[in-house]
Amino acid sequence: MVYRIYVDAVDRSNVFYTLIVNVFFFLFFVQLYNPFFFFLSLSFYRRSGENRHMISEIKSSAHRVSKMAAVQCESKDDDSESDLSKSPVFSSKTVEAIEEHDNTGLPLQSSWTFWLDKAISGTTAEEYKANLKKIYTVNTVQSFWAVFNNIPNAAEIQVRYSYHLMRDGRYPIWEEPINQKGGTWRLKCHKIDTAKIWQEVVLAAIGEQFAECVAEGDEVCGVTVSIRDREDLIQIWNVNAALASKATILQRVHVLLPEVNFLTEFYKAHQSHHAYGRC
């Protein structure tokens, strides 16, 4: 049967068609008789399948992990520059439920930490760090949803506040040694789109959908949503600004959100900010 297909192909006058058939059979027999190529291909398809399974599980778990409705919010003096009036404070019952999900759920490839901060002009890196509010660190798909569903939506937090989701406990601070050589892709958006974009970008980050979009030696290490007066800002952090030009992060975002019209989009290295390194 294989021989007859091959002969039929050769008999055709279409040289290009014949070439394609020959290449196909060459690759087939190389993989069949060369264990290295066979297992390399097998490993690639297995990894792709695992990523697809992870992404599917993350999205489907949203319907299984219900809101626990146990979040309270601190309410401080609004005139205080250090006020984090939307900082979520989980009840002990909620914390127990999150911990249970963290112990029994589908593991993420990395742990991810939710942070909240309020933008205050003129602050130093140390002051900014002291003003950060750590919300929770999650390690599984289910604990992610248990936290995400129980904090105020990105569209509900106040102007000048930001949510961050950072890999492996990183602080969302430019000057941190682990961050200082990196930068962010920055996308401004209409407020009506903010919550939808934030959720999609967060899911892409924890589901490792950006892993295929960065160069070897680079990595997406965090995502941020910042609420501003007119338009909001989405940021995607990477660890190596020198490799940013080789990435296809923005293209992937457009694939994930084809209906969204971003106002501006560009990359900016941390060290190029005028406030970088302010003591």
XYZ file of C-alpha atoms in Angstrom:
279
model
C 0.000 0.000 0.000
C 2.789 2.404 0.943
C 4.725 1.470 -2.220
C 1.684 2.041 -4.449
C 1.049 5.501 -2.974
C 4.691 6.354 -3.564
C 4.632 5.174 -7.207
C 1.414 7.066 -7.897
C 3.057 10.192 -6.583
C 6.149 9.730 -8.761
C 4.002 9.206 -11.828
C 2.467 12.609 -11.409
C 3.922 15.405 -13.468
C 3.753 17.741 -10.494
C 7.361 17.825 -9.264
C 6.486 19.787 -6.149
C 3.956 17.155 -5.093
C 6.569 14.418 -5.542
C 9.069 16.349 -3.454
C 6.575 16.700 -0.611
C 5.881 12.960 -0.637
C 9.598 12.139 -0.555
C 10.190 14.484 2.361
C 7.280 12.932 4.226
C 8.613 9.391 3.841
C 12.153 10.456 4.692
C 11.030 12.026 7.957
C 8.809 9.047 8.720
C 11.615 6.493 8.375
C 14.152 8.720 10.169
C 11.853 8.878 13.177
C 11.059 5.178 12.917
C 14.687 4.026 12.929
C 16.319 6.817 14.927
C 15.301 6.673 18.593
C 16.633 10.159 19.270
C 14.335 11.858 16.750
C 11.444 9.635 17.748
C 11.644 10.462 21.437
C 12.367 14.129 20.710
C 9.121 14.360 18.760
C 7.287 12.361 21.409
C 8.561 14.700 24.123
C 7.468 17.752 22.140
C 3.927 16.472 21.609
C 3.675 15.345 25.225
C 4.714 18.795 26.465
C 2.288 20.533 24.107
C -0.462 18.231 25.329
C 0.339 19.000 28.952
C 0.154 22.749 28.289
C -3.169 22.375 26.488
C -4.469 20.267 29.370
C -3.298 22.862 31.898
C -4.974 25.733 30.025
C -8.195 23.732 29.674
C -8.151 22.812 33.355
C -7.547 26.410 34.433
C -10.543 27.690 32.488
C -12.874 24.843 33.436
C -11.980 25.149 37.127
C -13.434 28.641 37.179
C -16.889 27.075 37.206
C -16.055 24.548 39.927
C -14.454 26.912 42.442
C -17.293 29.141 43.555
C -17.018 32.491 45.259
C -16.823 32.013 49.003
C -18.120 35.533 49.701
C -15.868 35.892 52.708
C -13.777 38.879 51.698
C -13.715 42.012 53.762
C -11.949 45.240 52.831
C -9.905 47.484 55.029
C -11.335 50.985 55.243
C -8.774 53.580 56.247
C -8.658 57.339 55.999
C -8.911 58.167 52.294
C -6.645 61.172 52.821
C -3.764 58.940 53.860
C -1.173 58.556 51.115
C -0.402 55.019 52.302
C -4.037 53.953 52.296
C -4.870 50.654 50.657
C -8.609 50.917 51.122
C -9.310 48.022 48.803
C -6.870 45.584 50.397
C -8.668 42.241 50.716
C -8.635 40.587 54.128
C -9.694 36.944 53.967
C -11.667 35.378 56.788
C -10.211 32.299 58.483
C -12.833 30.157 56.727
C -11.760 31.475 53.341
C -8.090 30.915 54.143
C -8.826 27.312 55.131
C -10.637 26.727 51.847
C -7.779 28.262 49.839
C -5.220 26.144 51.697
C -7.242 23.013 51.003
C -7.282 23.852 47.290
C -3.539 24.523 47.477
C -2.900 21.071 48.922
C -5.209 19.042 46.704
C -5.547 20.941 43.420
C -3.790 20.639 40.064
C -0.277 22.103 40.549
C 0.827 25.109 38.535
C 4.305 25.045 37.001
C 5.284 27.926 39.311
C 3.849 29.516 42.400
C 2.272 32.945 41.801
C 1.783 35.775 44.295
C -0.966 38.396 44.162
C 0.086 41.912 45.216
C -1.748 45.229 45.554
C -0.283 48.724 45.667
C -1.265 52.348 45.401
C 0.756 54.636 43.128
C 2.283 57.508 45.080
C 4.470 59.987 43.220
C 7.955 60.674 44.490
C 8.381 57.497 46.534
C 11.687 55.645 46.711
C 12.035 51.956 45.899
C 12.125 51.146 49.611
C 9.017 53.222 50.313
C 7.236 51.571 47.417
C 8.176 48.132 48.738
C 6.902 49.006 52.215
C 3.603 50.127 50.684
C 3.015 46.842 48.838
C 0.218 44.635 50.116
C 0.759 40.897 49.657
C -2.602 39.238 49.076
C -1.802 35.540 48.696
C 0.536 33.022 47.055
C -1.120 30.246 45.068
C 0.334 26.957 43.859
C -2.597 25.208 42.159
C -5.285 25.970 39.601
C -8.010 25.672 42.225
C -6.319 27.914 44.807
C -5.769 30.509 42.079
C -9.499 30.663 41.398
C -10.287 30.631 45.119
C -8.250 33.830 45.484
C -9.104 35.454 42.139
C -12.839 35.022 42.705
C -12.628 36.502 46.192
C -10.816 39.762 45.596
C -12.375 42.871 44.029
C -12.526 42.745 40.259
C -9.895 44.815 38.433
C -12.663 47.144 37.275
C -13.755 47.680 40.890
C -10.500 48.826 42.494
C -9.874 52.533 42.876
C -7.909 54.859 40.625
C -4.116 54.707 41.169
C -4.293 51.155 42.507
C -2.626 48.187 40.813
C -2.897 44.433 41.019
C 0.235 42.387 40.330
C 0.613 38.642 39.880
C 4.290 37.667 40.138
C 6.070 34.363 39.624
C 7.846 32.599 42.522
C 7.232 35.282 45.127
C 8.936 38.130 43.257
C 8.219 41.683 44.328
C 6.795 43.865 41.528
C 9.755 46.236 41.869
C 12.095 47.250 39.036
C 15.160 47.504 41.246
C 14.940 44.017 42.732
C 18.087 42.102 41.642
C 15.964 39.391 40.038
C 13.995 41.993 38.034
C 16.451 44.775 37.247
C 17.582 43.448 33.847
C 14.019 43.019 32.630
C 11.160 45.199 31.502
C 7.468 45.178 30.607
C 5.246 45.158 27.570
C 2.809 47.989 28.266
C -0.697 48.117 26.802
C -3.158 50.936 27.453
C -6.826 50.031 27.177
C -10.336 51.425 27.537
C -11.815 50.910 31.000
C -14.669 48.861 29.595
C -12.118 46.222 28.541
C -9.901 46.217 31.641
C -11.413 43.328 33.613
C -11.636 41.073 30.553
C -8.044 41.774 29.506
C -6.717 41.303 33.030
C -8.348 37.894 33.424
C -7.166 36.671 30.022
C -3.585 37.850 30.589
C -3.482 36.324 34.081
C -4.717 32.974 32.767
C -2.145 33.066 29.977
C 0.608 33.713 32.522
C -0.208 30.935 34.980
C -1.046 28.554 32.119
C 2.408 29.239 30.603
C 0.925 30.348 27.282
C 3.629 33.012 27.014
C 6.449 30.466 27.308
C 6.444 29.910 23.539
C 6.494 33.665 22.877
C 9.843 34.587 24.447
C 13.393 33.840 23.363
C 15.531 31.173 24.979
C 16.950 32.597 28.188
C 13.940 34.833 28.771
C 10.748 34.304 30.771
C 7.497 36.061 31.598
C 7.664 36.620 35.345
C 4.602 38.719 36.123
C 1.571 40.692 34.982
C 0.107 43.960 36.248
C -3.105 45.938 35.860
C -3.019 49.610 36.884
C -6.176 51.696 37.200
C -5.743 55.265 35.998
C -7.980 58.313 35.498
C -8.809 57.865 31.817
C -7.299 54.686 30.426
C -5.972 51.689 32.319
C -2.605 50.011 31.882
C -1.763 46.324 31.462
C 1.867 45.226 31.843
C 3.553 41.897 31.129
C 6.919 41.496 32.858
C 9.938 39.641 31.474
C 13.375 38.971 32.955
C 15.664 39.982 30.074
C 15.080 43.273 28.283
C 17.887 42.488 25.823
C 15.784 39.647 24.385
C 12.461 41.494 24.236
C 12.801 42.290 20.525
C 12.769 38.553 19.755
C 9.505 37.944 21.606
C 5.987 37.676 20.194
C 4.134 38.572 23.386
C 2.019 41.321 21.841
C 1.011 39.058 18.975
C -0.143 36.416 21.457
C -2.184 39.002 23.379
C -3.966 39.966 20.157
C -4.712 36.307 19.448
C -6.160 35.911 22.946
C -8.180 39.139 22.702
C -8.947 39.718 19.003
C -11.921 41.973 19.719
C -10.005 44.427 21.928
C -8.589 47.638 20.474
C -5.607 48.697 22.559
C -4.827 52.404 22.621
C -1.044 52.047 22.752
C 1.368 49.156 23.118
C 5.140 49.134 23.486
C 8.025 47.641 25.459
C 9.982 49.505 28.133
C 13.056 48.271 30.011
C 12.978 48.906 33.767
C 16.297 50.725 33.720
C 15.017 53.213 31.127
C 12.442 54.650 33.550
C 13.444 58.067 34.848
C 12.532 56.976 38.384
C 14.598 53.781 38.269
C 17.008 53.460 41.191
C 15.546 56.379 43.104
C 16.802 56.147 46.698
